[in-house]
CSV table of C-alpha atoms in Angstrom, one decimal:
chain,number,residue,atom,x,y,z
A,604,MET,CA,117.5,84.1,91.2
A,605,ASP,CA,118.6,85.7,94.4
A,606,LYS,CA,119.2,83.7,97.5
A,607,ASN,CA,115.9,84.6,99.4
A,608,ASN,CA,113.8,83.5,96.4
A,609,LEU,CA,115.7,80.3,96.4
A,610,VAL,CA,115.2,79.7,100.1
A,611,ILE,CA,111.5,80.3,99.5
A,612,LEU,CA,111.4,77.6,96.7
A,613,ILE,CA,113.2,75.1,99.2
A,614,LEU,CA,110.6,75.8,101.8
A,615,ALA,CA,107.8,75.1,99.2
A,616,PHE,CA,109.6,71.9,98.3
A,617,GLY,CA,109.9,70.9,102.0
A,618,THR,CA,106.3,71.7,102.4
A,619,PHE,CA,105.6,69.4,99.5
A,620,GLY,CA,107.6,66.6,101.2
A,621,ILE,CA,105.6,67.1,104.5
A,622,LEU,CA,102.2,67.1,102.9
A,623,THR,CA,102.9,64.3,100.7
A,624,THR,CA,103.7,62.2,103.8
A,625,GLU,CA,100.4,63.3,105.3
A,626,MET,CA,98.1,62.9,102.3
A,627,GLY,CA,100.0,60.1,100.4
A,628,PHE,CA,97.8,57.4,102.0
A,629,VAL,CA,94.6,58.9,100.6
A,630,GLY,CA,95.1,57.1,97.2
A,631,ILE,CA,96.1,53.8,98.7
A,632,LEU,CA,93.7,53.0,101.5
A,633,PRO,CA,92.6,49.8,100.0
A,634,LEU,CA,96.2,48.7,99.6
A,635,VAL,CA,97.0,49.8,103.2
A,636,ALA,CA,94.1,47.6,104.4
A,637,THR,CA,95.6,44.7,102.6
A,638,GLN,CA,99.1,45.5,103.7
A,639,PHE,CA,98.1,45.5,107.4
A,640,GLY,CA,95.2,43.1,107.4
A,641,VAL,CA,92.4,45.6,108.3
A,642,ASN,CA,89.3,46.9,106.7
A,643,VAL,CA,89.3,50.0,104.7
A,644,VAL,CA,87.5,52.1,107.4
A,645,ASP,CA,90.4,51.1,109.9
A,646,ALA,CA,93.0,52.0,107.2
A,647,GLY,CA,91.3,55.5,107.2
A,648,LEU,CA,92.9,55.9,110.6
A,649,PHE,CA,96.3,56.6,109.0
A,650,VAL,CA,94.7,59.7,107.5
A,651,SER,CA,92.4,60.7,110.4
A,652,LEU,CA,94.7,60.2,113.2
A,653,PHE,CA,97.5,62.1,111.5
A,654,ALA,CA,95.2,64.9,110.8
A,655,LEU,CA,94.1,64.8,114.5
A,656,GLY,CA,97.7,65.0,115.6
A,657,VAL,CA,98.4,68.1,113.3
A,658,ALA,CA,95.1,69.6,114.6
A,659,ILE,CA,96.0,69.3,118.3
A,660,ALA,CA,99.9,70.3,117.8
A,661,GLY,CA,98.8,73.2,115.5
A,662,LEU,CA,97.3,74.8,118.5
A,663,VAL,CA,100.3,74.9,120.6
A,664,MET,CA,103.5,73.8,118.7
A,665,PRO,CA,104.1,76.9,116.5
A,666,LEU,CA,103.4,79.1,119.5
A,667,LEU,CA,106.0,77.2,121.8
A,668,PHE,CA,108.6,77.2,119.0
A,669,SER,CA,108.0,81.0,118.0
A,670,LYS,CA,111.0,82.1,119.7
A,671,VAL,CA,113.5,79.2,118.5
A,672,ASN,CA,115.6,79.7,115.7
A,673,TYR,CA,113.8,79.1,112.4
A,674,LYS,CA,116.5,76.9,110.6
A,675,LYS,CA,117.0,74.6,113.6
A,676,SER,CA,113.2,74.2,114.0
A,677,LEU,CA,112.8,73.2,110.3
A,678,LEU,CA,115.7,70.9,110.2
A,679,LEU,CA,114.3,69.1,113.4
A,680,VAL,CA,110.9,68.6,111.8
A,681,LEU,CA,112.4,67.2,108.7
A,682,GLY,CA,114.7,64.9,110.5
A,683,ILE,CA,111.8,63.4,112.4
A,684,PHE,CA,109.9,62.8,109.2
A,685,ILE,CA,112.9,61.3,107.6
A,686,ILE,CA,113.3,58.7,110.5
A,687,SER,CA,109.5,58.0,110.7
A,688,ASN,CA,109.2,57.3,106.9
A,689,ILE,CA,112.1,55.0,106.8
A,690,CYS,CA,110.9,52.9,109.7
A,691,PHE,CA,107.4,52.8,108.3
A,692,ALA,CA,108.7,51.0,105.2
A,693,PHE,CA,109.7,48.0,107.3
A,694,ILE,CA,106.7,47.9,109.8
A,695,THR,CA,104.1,45.2,109.6
A,696,ASP,CA,102.3,45.7,112.7
A,697,PHE,CA,99.3,47.9,112.6
A,698,ASN,CA,99.4,49.4,116.0
A,699,ILE,CA,103.1,50.2,115.8
A,700,ALA,CA,102.6,51.8,112.3
A,701,LEU,CA,99.7,53.9,113.8
A,702,ILE,CA,102.3,55.2,116.4
A,703,LEU,CA,104.7,55.9,113.7
A,704,ARG,CA,102.2,57.9,111.7
A,705,VAL,CA,101.1,59.9,114.6
A,706,ILE,CA,104.6,61.1,116.1
A,707,PRO,CA,105.6,63.3,113.0
A,708,ALA,CA,102.2,64.7,112.9
A,709,PHE,CA,102.9,66.6,116.0
A,710,PHE,CA,105.7,68.5,114.4
A,711,HIS,CA,104.0,69.1,111.0
A,712,PRO,CA,102.5,72.4,112.1
A,713,ILE,CA,105.9,73.9,113.1
A,714,PHE,CA,107.4,73.4,109.6
A,715,CYS,CA,104.4,74.6,107.6
A,716,SER,CA,103.5,77.6,109.8
A,717,PHE,CA,107.3,78.8,109.9
A,718,ALA,CA,107.5,78.2,106.1
A,719,LEU,CA,104.5,80.6,105.5
A,720,THR,CA,105.9,83.1,108.0
A,721,LEU,CA,109.4,83.1,106.6
A,722,ALA,CA,108.3,83.3,103.0
A,723,ALA,CA,106.5,86.6,103.7
A,724,GLN,CA,109.7,87.8,105.7
A,725,LEU,CA,112.1,86.9,102.9
A,726,ALA,CA,109.9,88.4,100.1
A,727,LYS,CA,110.5,91.8,98.7
A,728,GLU,CA,108.2,94.7,100.0
A,729,GLY,CA,104.8,94.3,98.2
A,730,GLU,CA,105.5,90.7,97.0
A,731,GLU,CA,104.5,88.9,100.4
A,732,LEU,CA,101.5,87.3,99.0
A,733,LYS,CA,103.1,85.9,96.0
A,734,ALA,CA,105.8,84.4,98.3
A,735,THR,CA,103.3,83.0,100.5
A,736,SER,CA,101.3,81.5,97.5
A,737,ARG,CA,104.5,79.6,96.4
A,738,VAL,CA,104.5,77.9,99.9
A,739,ILE,CA,100.9,77.1,99.6
A,740,MET,CA,101.5,75.6,96.1
A,741,GLY,CA,103.9,73.2,98.1
A,742,VAL,CA,100.9,72.4,100.4
A,743,SER,CA,98.8,71.8,97.5
A,744,ALA,CA,101.3,69.9,95.5
A,745,GLY,CA,101.8,67.6,98.6
A,746,MET,CA,98.2,67.1,99.2
A,747,ILE,CA,97.3,66.5,95.7
A,748,LEU,CA,100.3,65.6,93.5
A,749,GLY,CA,101.9,63.6,96.4
A,750,VAL,CA,98.7,61.5,96.4
A,751,PRO,CA,99.0,60.1,92.7
A,752,ILE,CA,102.8,59.7,92.9
A,753,VAL,CA,102.5,57.6,96.2
A,754,SER,CA,99.6,55.7,94.6
A,755,SER,CA,101.5,54.9,91.4
A,756,LEU,CA,104.6,53.8,93.3
A,757,SER,CA,102.5,51.6,95.7
A,758,TYR,CA,100.4,49.8,92.8
A,759,SER,CA,103.1,49.5,90.2
A,760,GLU,CA,106.1,48.7,92.5
A,761,SER,CA,105.6,48.4,96.3
A,762,PHE,CA,104.2,50.0,99.5
A,763,GLU,CA,107.7,50.1,100.9
A,764,LEU,CA,109.1,51.9,97.9
A,765,ALA,CA,106.5,54.5,98.2
A,766,MET,CA,107.4,55.0,102.0
A,767,LEU,CA,111.1,55.4,101.1
A,768,PHE,CA,110.1,57.9,98.3
A,769,MET,CA,108.5,60.0,101.0
A,770,ALA,CA,111.8,59.8,103.0
A,771,ALA,CA,113.9,60.7,99.9
A,772,ILE,CA,111.9,63.9,99.4
A,773,ASN,CA,112.5,65.1,103.1
A,774,ILE,CA,116.1,64.2,102.8
A,775,ILE,CA,116.5,66.4,99.9
A,776,ALA,CA,114.6,69.2,101.5
A,777,PHE,CA,116.8,68.6,104.8
A,778,ILE,CA,120.2,68.9,102.8
A,779,SER,CA,119.0,71.8,100.8
A,780,LEU,CA,117.9,73.9,103.8
A,781,ALA,CA,121.2,72.9,105.8
A,782,ILE,CA,123.3,74.2,103.0
A,783,LEU,CA,121.4,77.2,101.5
A,784,MET,CA,119.3,78.7,104.3
A,785,PRO,CA,121.0,81.1,106.7
A,786,SER,CA,120.5,81.0,110.4
A,787,ILE,CA,117.4,83.1,111.0
A,788,LYS,CA,116.1,83.9,114.5
A,789,PRO,CA,112.3,85.0,114.8
A,790,LYS,CA,111.6,88.8,114.9
A,791,GLU,CA,110.9,90.4,118.2
A,792,GLY,CA,107.2,90.3,118.2
A,793,ILE,CA,104.4,90.2,120.8
A,794,SER,CA,104.7,87.7,123.8
A,795,TYR,CA,103.0,84.3,124.1
A,796,SER,CA,100.2,85.8,125.9
A,797,GLY,CA,99.9,88.5,123.4
A,798,GLN,CA,99.5,86.1,120.6
A,799,LEU,CA,96.8,84.2,122.5
A,800,LYS,CA,94.7,87.4,122.9
A,801,VAL,CA,93.7,87.0,119.3
A,802,LEU,CA,91.5,84.2,120.5
A,803,LYS,CA,89.2,86.8,122.1
A,804,LYS,CA,88.5,88.3,118.7
A,805,PRO,CA,85.0,87.1,117.4
A,806,SER,CA,86.1,87.4,113.8
A,807,PHE,CA,89.2,85.1,114.4
A,808,ILE,CA,86.9,82.4,116.1
A,809,LEU,CA,84.4,82.5,113.3
A,810,SER,CA,87.1,82.3,110.9
A,811,ILE,CA,88.4,79.1,112.4
A,812,ILE,CA,85.0,77.6,112.3
A,813,GLY,CA,84.4,78.4,108.8
A,814,VAL,CA,87.8,77.1,107.7
A,815,LEU,CA,87.2,73.8,109.7
A,816,LEU,CA,84.0,73.3,107.9
A,817,ILE,CA,85.2,74.0,104.4
A,818,SER,CA,88.0,71.6,105.0
A,819,ALA,CA,85.6,68.9,106.3
A,820,GLY,CA,83.6,69.5,103.2
A,821,LEU,CA,86.5,69.1,100.8
A,822,TYR,CA,88.1,66.1,102.6
A,823,SER,CA,85.0,64.2,103.5
A,824,VAL,CA,85.0,63.3,99.9
A,825,TYR,CA,88.7,63.4,98.9
A,826,SER,CA,89.8,61.2,101.7
A,827,TYR,CA,87.9,58.4,100.2
A,828,VAL,CA,88.2,59.5,96.5
A,829,SER,CA,89.9,56.2,95.6
A,830,LEU,CA,86.8,54.4,96.7
A,831,PHE,CA,84.5,56.8,95.0
A,832,LEU,CA,86.4,56.7,91.7
A,833,GLY,CA,86.2,52.9,91.9
A,834,LEU,CA,82.4,53.1,91.4
A,835,SER,CA,83.3,54.0,87.7
A,836,ASN,CA,86.0,51.6,87.5
A,837,ILE,CA,88.8,54.1,87.9
A,838,VAL,CA,91.4,52.0,89.7
A,839,GLY,CA,95.1,51.3,89.7
A,840,ASN,CA,97.3,53.3,87.3
A,841,PHE,CA,94.2,55.0,85.8
A,842,LEU,CA,93.3,56.2,89.3
A,843,SER,CA,96.9,57.7,89.5
A,844,VAL,CA,96.5,59.4,86.2
A,845,VAL,CA,93.1,61.0,87.3
A,846,LEU,CA,94.6,62.1,90.5
A,847,PHE,CA,97.5,63.6,88.9
A,848,LEU,CA,95.3,65.6,86.8
A,849,TYR,CA,93.4,66.7,89.8
A,850,GLY,CA,96.7,67.8,91.4
A,851,VAL,CA,98.1,69.7,88.4
A,852,PHE,CA,94.8,71.8,88.0
A,853,SER,CA,94.8,72.3,91.8
A,854,ILE,CA,98.1,74.2,91.5
A,855,CYS,CA,96.6,76.3,88.7
A,856,GLY,CA,93.8,77.0,91.4
A,857,ASN,CA,96.5,78.1,93.8
A,858,TYR,CA,97.7,80.7,91.0
A,859,ILE,CA,94.2,81.9,90.2
A,860,ALA,CA,93.4,82.1,93.9
A,861,GLY,CA,96.3,84.7,94.5
A,862,HIS,CA,94.7,87.0,92.0
A,863,LEU,CA,91.1,86.6,93.1
A,864,LEU,CA,91.9,87.1,96.8
A,865,SER,CA,94.0,90.2,96.0
A,866,LYS,CA,91.2,91.7,93.9
A,867,VAL,CA,87.8,90.5,95.3
A,868,PRO,CA,88.5,88.5,98.5
A,869,ASN,CA,85.1,88.6,100.0
A,870,LYS,CA,83.2,87.7,96.8
A,871,THR,CA,85.6,84.8,96.3
A,872,VAL,CA,85.3,83.4,99.7
A,873,LEU,CA,81.5,83.8,99.9
A,874,ILE,CA,80.9,82.1,96.5
A,875,TYR,CA,83.2,79.3,96.9
A,876,PRO,CA,81.1,76.9,99.1
A,877,PHE,CA,78.2,77.0,96.5
A,878,ILE,CA,80.6,76.1,93.7
A,879,ILE,CA,82.1,73.1,95.6
A,880,SER,CA,78.5,72.0,96.4
A,881,ILE,CA,77.5,71.9,92.7
A,882,ILE,CA,80.6,69.9,91.9
A,883,PHE,CA,79.7,67.4,94.6
A,884,LEU,CA,76.1,67.1,93.2
A,885,LEU,CA,77.4,66.5,89.8
A,886,LEU,CA,79.9,63.9,91.1
A,887,PHE,CA,76.9,62.2,92.6
A,888,GLY,CA,74.7,62.3,89.5
A,889,PHE,CA,77.4,61.2,87.0
A,890,TYR,CA,79.4,58.7,89.4
A,891,ASP,CA,79.3,55.9,86.8
A,892,ILE,CA,80.1,57.9,83.7
A,893,VAL,CA,83.9,57.8,83.4
A,894,MET,CA,84.5,60.9,81.1
A,895,ALA,CA,82.1,63.0,83.1
A,896,ILE,CA,84.0,62.0,86.3
A,897,ILE,CA,87.3,62.9,84.8
A,898,ILE,CA,86.0,66.3,83.8
A,899,LEU,CA,84.5,67.0,87.1
A,900,MET,CA,87.8,65.8,88.9
A,901,ILE,CA,89.7,68.5,86.8
A,902,ILE,CA,87.2,71.1,87.7
A,903,TRP,CA,87.2,70.2,91.3
A,904,GLY,CA,91.1,70.2,91.3
A,905,VAL,CA,91.1,73.9,90.3
A,906,PHE,CA,88.7,74.8,93.2
A,907,ALA,CA,90.5,72.7,95.6
A,908,GLY,CA,93.7,74.8,95.0
A,909,ILE,CA,91.6,77.9,95.5
A,910,GLY,CA,90.1,76.3,98.7
A,911,ASN,CA,93.7,76.0,100.1
A,912,ASN,CA,94.4,79.6,99.6
A,913,ILE,CA,91.1,80.8,101.0
A,914,GLN,CA,91.5,78.8,104.2
A,915,GLN,CA,94.9,80.4,104.9
A,916,PHE,CA,93.9,83.8,103.8
A,917,TRP,CA,90.7,83.7,106.0
A,918,ILE,CA,92.5,82.9,109.1
A,919,THR,CA,95.6,84.9,108.9
A,920,SER,CA,93.8,88.1,107.7
A,921,ALA,CA,91.8,87.8,110.9
A,922,ALA,CA,95.1,87.8,113.1
A,923,PRO,CA,97.9,89.8,111.1
A,924,GLU,CA,99.4,90.6,114.5
A,925,ALA,CA,100.3,87.1,115.3
A,926,PRO,CA,101.3,85.3,112.0
A,927,GLU,CA,103.1,82.2,113.5
A,928,PHE,CA,100.2,81.5,115.8
A,929,ALA,CA,97.6,82.3,113.0
A,930,ASN,CA,99.4,79.9,110.6
A,931,GLY,CA,99.4,77.1,113.2
A,932,ILE,CA,95.7,77.6,113.8
A,933,PHE,CA,95.2,77.6,110.1
A,934,LEU,CA,96.9,74.1,109.9
A,935,SER,CA,95.1,73.0,113.1
A,936,SER,CA,91.7,74.0,111.8
A,937,GLY,CA,92.3,72.4,108.4
A,938,ASN,CA,93.2,69.1,110.0
A,939,ILE,CA,90.4,69.1,112.6
A,940,GLY,CA,88.3,69.5,109.4
A,941,ILE,CA,89.9,66.6,107.7
A,942,THR,CA,89.3,64.4,110.8
A,943,LEU,CA,85.7,65.5,111.0
A,944,GLY,CA,85.1,65.0,107.2
A,945,THR,CA,86.8,61.6,107.1
A,946,THR,CA,85.0,60.5,110.3
A,947,LEU,CA,81.5,61.5,109.0
A,948,SER,CA,82.2,60.0,105.6
A,949,GLY,CA,83.2,56.8,107.2
A,950,ILE,CA,79.9,56.8,109.0
A,951,ALA,CA,78.1,57.6,105.6
A,952,ILE,CA,80.0,54.7,103.9
A,953,SER,CA,79.1,52.1,106.5
A,954,ALA,CA,75.3,53.3,106.5
A,955,LEU,CA,74.7,54.2,102.9
A,956,GLY,CA,77.6,53.4,100.6
A,957,VAL,CA,80.5,55.4,99.2
A,958,ARG,CA,78.3,57.4,96.7
A,959,TYR,CA,76.7,59.3,99.4
A,960,ILE,CA,79.9,60.8,101.0
A,961,VAL,CA,79.2,63.8,98.7
A,962,PHE,CA,76.3,64.9,100.9
A,963,VAL,CA,78.7,65.2,103.9
A,964,GLY,CA,80.7,67.5,101.8
A,965,ILE,CA,77.9,69.6,100.6
A,966,VAL,CA,76.3,70.1,104.1
A,967,CYS,CA,79.7,71.0,105.5
A,968,SER,CA,80.3,73.5,102.7
A,969,LEU,CA,76.9,75.3,103.1
A,970,LEU,CA,77.5,75.5,106.9
A,971,ALA,CA,81.0,77.2,106.2
A,972,PHE,CA,79.2,79.9,104.1
A,973,VAL,CA,77.1,80.8,107.1
A,974,PHE,CA,80.2,81.2,109.4
A,975,PHE,CA,81.9,83.3,106.5
A,976,VAL,CA,79.1,85.8,106.6
A,977,LEU,CA,79.0,85.9,110.3
A,978,ARG,CA,82.8,86.5,110.3
A,979,ASN,CA,82.5,89.5,107.8
A,980,ARG,CA,79.8,91.0,110.2
A,981,ALA,CA,82.1,90.5,113.2
A,982,SER,CA,85.1,92.1,111.4
A,983,LYS,CA,83.0,95.1,110.5
A,984,SER,CA,82.0,95.5,114.2
A,985,GLU,CA,85.6,95.2,115.5
A,986,THR,CA,86.6,97.9,112.9
A,987,ASN,CA,84.0,100.3,114.1
A,988,LEU,CA,85.0,99.7,117.8
A,989,ASN,CA,88.5,100.5,116.9
């Protein structure tokens, strides 16, 4: 393996650590509520506020750091995550814990955006999409595999050990990048103002809205998946196993998505919201049948992985001239979607019960389809004008 490929794998591992820190709380919200003496909806703030922090920072931080040495930026972010996770293991006050959760969220988009950009730059000519897909696998692994790992450690050992596990992943990534990654300065590209000009493109704005909605659809259900699975008595270590299966098949979905988006990108994107909606309807119908739920979680896992690739592809393909900024917007849009989906599902849980969160996901997914269609029309108009 040449050095560039090794660096790409380390970037993927670092991304896994960053996303594990973000999404690890999803599978342990009931435990977090007990740990800090709050209700489950308040515990959901650890997910939604982190996502909101990423959403806000994604709009500006990758752009502000786009002229800074890549290696220094990546190590800075990992250092902040390490300190935060170690401190978090020993905090008992809910409000202080929330602050410690939000601080690293503002640096999260720098790492993920730069990792995606660097992967494409370090890849051999013609293999840029493959390299980028490896980093997205890190994103998926963190979002999906990180959840059952943290869940298992929290329930079988302790909440504190799970937090230190997150810190350990980031420490390994920090040391690996410090030793193996060369000092890389960003390429001379367009100015800050030039990058911001992509916001004037209708296709880019429509892409952002579509990605925001598809993310809201996915995470309106996934953010409370531990509660939903509890309806069929999937709890504790059994819950960790089911979430692990979901994660493994999500990574398979990343691999499948790379091929689909290379060959039939528009068809893949346009059919996706309907498939997710059908899966959610089936989850609603078979919510109390354990075997059916396990099978549906595996299928959902595959399409969750495909969805992560779709979101990144849809936004960056609308602004190839500003990759760092586009990747930052991708992260921002996705996390605004997580915040929106989590908030709407929290309302649905309070009003109707956890079973009905699937309808939040369905509505958001079908609205995303509308904006996917509008984006395609806008892209054709922009091409004709040019």
